Short mmCIF file of C-alpha atoms and ligand atoms in Angstrom, two decimals:
data_model
loop_
_atom_site.label_atom_id
_atom_site.label_comp_id
_atom_site.label_asym_id
_atom_site.label_seq_id
_atom_site.Cartn_x
_atom_site.Cartn_y
_atom_site.Cartn_z
CA MET A 5 7.65 -11.77 10.10
CA ARG A 6 4.48 -10.39 9.53
CA TYR A 7 2.87 -7.83 11.66
CA TYR A 8 -0.97 -7.20 11.92
CA GLN A 9 -3.40 -4.83 13.90
CA LEU A 10 -6.31 -5.86 15.13
CA ALA A 11 -9.12 -3.53 16.31
CA ASP A 12 -11.02 -5.75 18.54
CA ARG A 13 -10.12 -3.74 21.61
CA PRO A 14 -10.29 0.03 22.21
CA ASP A 15 -6.12 0.67 21.95
CA GLY A 16 -5.75 -1.89 19.41
CA ARG A 17 -3.65 -4.86 19.38
CA LEU A 18 -0.72 -5.94 17.53
CA ILE A 19 -0.05 -9.43 16.25
CA VAL A 20 3.05 -10.56 15.09
CA GLU A 21 3.05 -13.87 12.81
CA THR A 22 6.41 -15.98 12.46
CA ASP A 23 6.91 -18.91 10.13
CA SER A 24 4.85 -21.06 11.91
CA GLN A 25 2.87 -19.51 14.81
CA SER A 26 1.56 -16.04 16.01
CA TYR A 27 1.67 -14.05 19.16
CA ASP A 28 -0.17 -11.19 20.70
CA LEU A 29 2.47 -8.76 21.72
CA THR A 30 0.09 -6.46 23.62
CA ALA A 31 -0.79 -9.13 25.58
CA ILE A 32 3.45 -9.32 26.44
CA ASP A 33 3.63 -5.66 26.76
CA PRO A 34 0.37 -3.64 26.99
CA TRP A 35 2.26 -0.59 25.52
CA LEU A 36 2.97 -2.58 22.47
CA THR A 37 -0.66 -1.62 20.65
CA SER A 38 0.59 -0.47 17.13
CA VAL A 39 3.79 -0.78 14.45
CA ARG A 40 4.64 2.36 15.05
CA ARG A 41 5.54 1.67 19.38
CA LEU A 42 6.96 -1.40 18.29
CA LEU A 43 9.34 0.59 15.84
CA ASN A 44 9.96 3.39 18.61
CA LYS A 45 10.72 0.67 21.39
CA ALA A 46 13.18 -0.95 18.70
CA HIS A 47 14.86 1.99 17.65
CA THR A 48 15.19 3.02 21.34
CA SER A 49 16.99 0.08 21.91
CA GLU A 50 18.75 0.11 18.71
CA GLN A 51 17.42 -3.20 17.45
CA SER A 52 15.47 -4.03 14.49
CA ILE A 53 11.92 -4.82 14.89
CA ASP A 54 12.28 -8.54 14.42
CA ALA A 55 15.16 -8.70 17.19
CA TYR A 56 12.79 -6.41 19.49
CA ALA A 57 9.73 -8.96 18.67
CA ARG A 58 11.89 -12.12 18.70
CA GLN A 59 13.08 -11.50 22.28
CA ALA A 60 9.41 -10.41 23.17
CA ILE A 61 8.01 -14.02 22.25
CA ALA A 62 10.86 -16.02 23.51
CA SER A 63 8.78 -17.31 26.26
CA ALA A 64 5.25 -16.84 25.19
CA GLU A 65 2.52 -18.67 24.36
CA PRO A 66 1.52 -18.60 20.63
CA LEU A 67 -2.08 -17.87 19.59
CA SER A 68 -4.46 -20.36 18.94
CA ASP A 69 -6.39 -20.31 15.54
CA ALA A 70 -9.53 -18.92 17.31
CA ASP A 71 -7.90 -15.96 18.78
CA GLN A 72 -6.66 -14.80 15.71
CA GLN A 73 -10.26 -14.82 14.28
CA PRO A 74 -10.81 -10.78 14.93
CA GLU A 75 -10.90 -8.70 11.91
CA ARG A 76 -7.45 -7.30 10.86
CA ALA A 77 -7.04 -3.65 10.64
CA LEU A 78 -5.06 -0.87 9.27
CA PRO A 79 -1.34 -2.23 10.02
CA VAL A 80 0.32 1.24 9.79
CA ARG A 81 -1.02 4.54 10.48
CA ALA A 82 1.52 6.56 8.66
CA ASP A 83 1.80 10.03 9.30
CA GLU A 84 2.14 10.53 5.11
CA ILE A 85 1.77 8.55 2.07
CA TRP A 86 3.09 8.90 -1.11
CA ALA A 87 3.37 7.23 -4.05
CA ALA A 88 5.90 6.77 -7.61
CA GLY A 89 4.08 6.87 -10.77
CA VAL A 90 4.84 5.48 -14.35
CA THR A 91 7.29 2.72 -12.85
CA TYR A 92 6.28 -0.07 -15.32
CA GLU A 93 5.81 0.32 -18.93
CA ILE A 94 1.79 -0.60 -19.03
CA SER A 95 1.44 2.46 -16.32
CA GLU A 96 3.25 4.79 -18.85
CA GLN A 97 1.06 3.15 -21.96
CA ALA A 98 -2.37 3.83 -19.94
CA ARG A 99 -1.41 7.44 -19.37
CA GLU A 100 -0.16 8.32 -22.73
CA GLU A 101 -3.72 6.52 -24.14
CA GLU A 102 -5.88 8.44 -21.69
CA SER A 103 -3.97 12.27 -22.08
CA ASP A 104 -4.24 14.81 -24.70
CA MET A 105 -0.32 15.28 -23.52
CA PRO A 106 1.21 11.87 -23.81
CA ASP A 107 4.94 12.85 -23.92
CA MET A 108 5.29 14.08 -20.36
CA TYR A 109 4.46 10.44 -19.48
CA VAL A 110 7.11 8.99 -21.77
CA GLU A 111 9.77 11.44 -20.64
CA VAL A 112 8.96 10.74 -16.78
CA TYR A 113 9.25 6.81 -17.68
CA ASP A 114 12.86 7.36 -18.97
CA ALA A 115 14.26 10.21 -16.54
CA ASP A 116 16.60 9.99 -14.15
CA ARG A 117 13.91 11.83 -11.87
CA PRO A 118 10.91 9.44 -11.12
CA GLU A 119 7.52 10.90 -10.62
CA ILE A 120 7.04 10.82 -6.56
CA PHE A 121 3.56 12.57 -5.52
CA PHE A 122 1.57 13.00 -2.28
CA LYS A 123 -0.91 10.37 -2.19
CA ALA A 124 -2.68 10.53 1.08
CA THR A 125 -3.17 11.70 5.10
CA PRO A 126 -3.92 9.21 7.93
CA SER A 127 -7.52 10.60 7.64
CA ARG A 128 -7.99 9.55 3.62
CA THR A 129 -6.54 6.27 4.20
CA VAL A 130 -8.31 2.82 5.03
CA GLY A 131 -7.35 -0.61 6.06
CA PRO A 132 -8.25 -4.02 4.96
CA ASN A 133 -12.22 -5.08 4.40
CA GLU A 134 -12.98 -1.06 4.93
CA ALA A 135 -14.52 0.95 1.74
CA VAL A 136 -12.21 2.58 -0.82
CA GLY A 137 -13.80 5.75 -2.40
CA ILE A 138 -14.72 7.02 -6.08
CA ARG A 139 -15.11 10.39 -6.38
CA ALA A 140 -18.76 11.38 -7.48
CA ASP A 141 -17.76 14.23 -10.20
CA SER A 142 -15.65 11.04 -11.79
CA LYS A 143 -16.51 8.86 -15.06
CA TRP A 144 -13.74 6.48 -15.07
CA ASP A 145 -12.18 5.14 -11.80
CA VAL A 146 -9.63 2.32 -11.32
CA PRO A 147 -7.68 0.39 -8.51
CA GLU A 148 -4.05 0.44 -8.85
CA PRO A 149 -2.25 -2.12 -6.72
CA GLU A 150 1.02 -1.42 -6.08
CA LEU A 151 3.88 -2.31 -3.80
CA GLY A 152 4.00 -0.36 -0.66
CA ILE A 153 7.41 0.29 1.16
CA VAL A 154 7.14 0.85 4.96
CA LEU A 155 9.58 3.60 6.20
CA TYR A 156 10.48 4.65 9.53
CA GLU A 157 12.71 7.86 10.09
CA GLY A 158 13.18 7.44 6.14
CA SER A 159 14.68 3.74 6.12
CA ILE A 160 12.99 0.72 4.87
CA VAL A 161 11.39 -1.15 7.74
CA GLY A 162 9.33 -3.40 5.53
CA TYR A 163 6.55 -4.13 2.54
CA THR A 164 3.19 -4.26 2.57
CA ILE A 165 0.49 -3.79 -0.19
CA GLY A 166 -1.15 -0.46 -1.34
CA ASN A 167 -4.41 0.34 -3.37
CA ASP A 168 -3.80 3.89 -5.06
CA MET A 169 -7.40 4.68 -5.97
CA SER A 170 -7.40 6.81 -9.04
CA SER A 171 -9.50 8.73 -11.43
CA ARG A 172 -8.42 8.58 -14.87
CA SER A 173 -11.22 10.82 -16.61
CA ILE A 174 -9.78 13.76 -14.24
CA GLU A 175 -6.34 12.92 -14.58
CA GLY A 176 -6.82 12.22 -18.48
CA GLU A 177 -8.66 15.79 -18.85
CA ASN A 178 -5.55 17.69 -17.52
CA PRO A 179 -2.31 16.25 -16.05
CA LEU A 180 -2.32 19.46 -13.45
CA TYR A 181 -5.94 17.72 -12.01
CA LEU A 182 -3.51 14.78 -10.98
CA PRO A 183 -3.79 16.11 -6.83
CA GLN A 184 -7.82 15.74 -7.38
CA ALA A 185 -7.91 12.75 -9.03
CA LYS A 186 -5.42 10.91 -6.39
CA VAL A 187 -5.99 12.52 -3.40
CA TYR A 188 -9.62 12.54 -2.00
CA ASP A 189 -11.99 10.80 0.83
CA ARG A 190 -11.02 7.00 0.85
CA CYS A 191 -8.53 7.04 -1.86
CA CYS A 192 -5.99 4.55 -0.40
CA SER A 193 -6.20 1.73 1.57
CA ILE A 194 -3.03 -0.20 3.01
CA GLY A 195 -2.78 -3.69 4.34
CA PRO A 196 -3.11 -6.30 5.28
CA CYS A 197 0.43 -6.35 7.56
CA LEU A 198 3.84 -5.05 7.32
CA GLN A 199 6.17 -7.88 6.15
CA THR A 200 9.72 -7.41 7.13
CA GLU A 201 10.83 -10.42 5.50
CA ILE A 202 11.07 -10.00 1.76
CA ASP A 203 14.12 -10.97 -0.17
CA ASP A 204 13.62 -9.24 -3.23
CA PRO A 205 11.05 -6.70 -3.59
CA ARG A 206 11.64 -6.59 -7.36
CA ASP A 207 10.76 -10.37 -7.85
CA LEU A 208 7.04 -10.70 -6.47
CA THR A 209 4.29 -12.02 -7.68
CA MET A 210 1.12 -9.72 -7.60
CA SER A 211 -2.41 -10.17 -8.80
CA MET A 212 -5.89 -8.19 -8.54
CA SER A 213 -9.34 -9.37 -9.16
CA ILE A 214 -12.48 -7.02 -9.01
CA HIS A 215 -15.69 -8.60 -8.62
CA ARG A 216 -19.48 -7.40 -9.16
CA ASP A 217 -22.64 -9.10 -8.00
CA GLY A 218 -20.31 -12.22 -7.82
CA ASP A 219 -19.39 -12.01 -11.28
CA CYS A 220 -15.54 -11.57 -11.82
CA MET A 221 -14.89 -8.18 -13.96
CA TYR A 222 -11.15 -8.38 -13.58
CA GLU A 223 -8.60 -10.78 -12.99
CA ASP A 224 -4.55 -10.39 -13.84
CA SER A 225 -1.34 -10.85 -12.23
CA THR A 226 2.23 -9.79 -12.91
CA SER A 227 5.51 -9.28 -11.32
CA THR A 228 7.43 -6.74 -9.68
CA ASN A 229 10.16 -7.90 -11.64
CA LYS A 230 9.00 -5.35 -14.47
CA MET A 231 9.35 -2.43 -12.23
CA VAL A 232 12.05 0.12 -13.83
CA ARG A 233 12.86 1.79 -10.89
CA SER A 234 14.34 -0.28 -7.25
CA PRO A 235 12.76 0.71 -4.12
CA ASP A 236 16.18 2.15 -2.94
CA GLU A 237 15.90 4.58 -5.87
CA LEU A 238 12.38 5.55 -5.01
CA VAL A 239 13.29 5.73 -1.41
CA ALA A 240 16.08 8.15 -2.11
CA ALA A 241 13.99 10.35 -4.34
CA TYR A 242 11.31 10.55 -1.69
CA VAL A 243 13.79 11.76 1.35
CA ALA A 244 16.15 14.12 -0.81
CA HIS A 245 15.79 17.53 0.44
CA ASN A 246 12.63 16.33 2.55
CA ALA A 247 12.54 16.12 6.23
CA VAL A 248 10.37 12.88 6.55
CA PRO A 249 8.02 12.12 9.18
CA GLU A 250 8.54 9.30 11.60
CA LEU A 251 6.32 6.73 9.81
CA ALA A 252 5.64 7.04 5.81
CA VAL A 253 4.44 4.50 3.34
CA LEU A 254 5.75 4.58 -0.49
CA LEU A 255 3.89 3.29 -3.16
CA THR A 256 5.88 1.74 -6.01
CA GLY A 257 3.56 2.44 -8.91
CA THR A 258 0.97 0.14 -10.85
CA SER A 259 1.68 -2.62 -13.14
CA LEU A 260 -2.31 -4.20 -13.56
CA VAL A 261 -4.33 -1.68 -15.35
CA PRO A 262 -8.06 -2.60 -16.48
CA ASP A 263 -9.11 -2.27 -19.85
CA ASP A 264 -10.16 1.14 -20.94
CA THR A 265 -13.82 0.02 -20.82
CA PHE A 266 -13.90 -0.84 -17.26
CA THR A 267 -14.57 1.53 -14.44
CA LEU A 268 -15.21 0.71 -10.72
CA GLN A 269 -18.65 1.05 -9.51
CA PRO A 270 -20.05 1.14 -5.82
CA ASP A 271 -20.03 -2.07 -3.96
CA ASP A 272 -17.39 -3.61 -6.51
CA GLN A 273 -15.13 -5.74 -4.48
CA ILE A 274 -11.22 -5.43 -5.18
CA ASP A 275 -8.49 -8.14 -3.68
CA ILE A 276 -5.40 -7.47 -4.15
CA SER A 277 -2.81 -9.91 -3.60
CA ILE A 278 1.63 -9.85 -3.14
CA GLU A 279 3.32 -13.03 -2.77
CA ASP A 280 5.15 -13.24 0.84
CA ILE A 281 2.53 -10.30 1.92
CA GLY A 282 -0.98 -11.50 1.59
CA THR A 283 -4.36 -10.04 0.60
CA LEU A 284 -5.73 -6.57 0.70
CA SER A 285 -9.65 -6.78 -0.05
CA ASN A 286 -11.86 -3.85 0.00
CA PHE A 287 -15.21 -2.77 -1.39
CA VAL A 288 -16.15 0.55 -3.23
CA VAL A 289 -18.35 3.39 -2.17
CA SER A 290 -19.09 6.54 -3.79
CA VAL A 291 -17.57 9.79 -1.83
O1 LIG B 8 1.13 10.05 -13.37
C1 LIG B 8 0.61 9.72 -12.72
C2 LIG B 8 0.34 8.82 -12.01
C3 LIG B 8 1.00 7.21 -12.23
C4 LIG B 8 0.59 6.35 -10.84
O2 LIG B 8 0.12 6.71 -10.21
C5 LIG B 8 1.02 4.97 -11.45
O3 LIG B 8 1.76 4.65 -11.94
O4 LIG B 8 0.78 4.12 -10.50
MG1 LIG B 9 -0.37 4.59 -8.92
#
């Protein structure tokens, strides 16, 4: 099932989409304004969120198409977002090329311990159709389209799409600058929904396009089957010796890297799609 957040009411509105219909969970229970609240209720009644939602919508009327038009907002307001790195060969090769210290990327790609880094707080995270940032002190900037794992109390509850916005010039100058290359205003986008029914997260088609003034500057697709780590392995590394917050997102690394001649500019339009989840669209601003 797909869970969407709408922002057309002050407290928000939570929509669930089943195979064939959409339902307004907030209209059914006014307390259910967010995915977090739904997870809280499901957790208290020892049910999965899908079981809880199915019960809630059992006797409700589905929404008409017109009711579903309002803009979709950030679907999961995670307490923190972390990200895995160098989980695909193409990412390892790109870092090797951009860095004066390439060996460390080869080593982490092959190592038992994955690279996991802190990516964003809620204040730095945007939702669908909002602006993502490129740093004004960076010369080379890219989006990183990534499958996002949504975790409640450290356990996987579903998947989403994430954009790990990155400064390649700052990271390339010195790997110790990674936090500055990765964590800044509007550095992360999440959306368009929380999808709880993914059969195999390691077999999803993912694509990204970047448009500038109506021209396509980049377009490519890949599959999560090229990931060298499993979601379970990445989650195990994230929760190890780490009291994680109630709601978190863990991004799983990028497998789509534009040519080295490409850098983002303000007003560029980024569209990232993952099979069974949907499309996350954002435009770029300088921050
Ligand atoms: O090692 C630096 C970051 C890698 C990353 O963000 C990725 O592979 O997606
Ligand atoms: Mg990344």
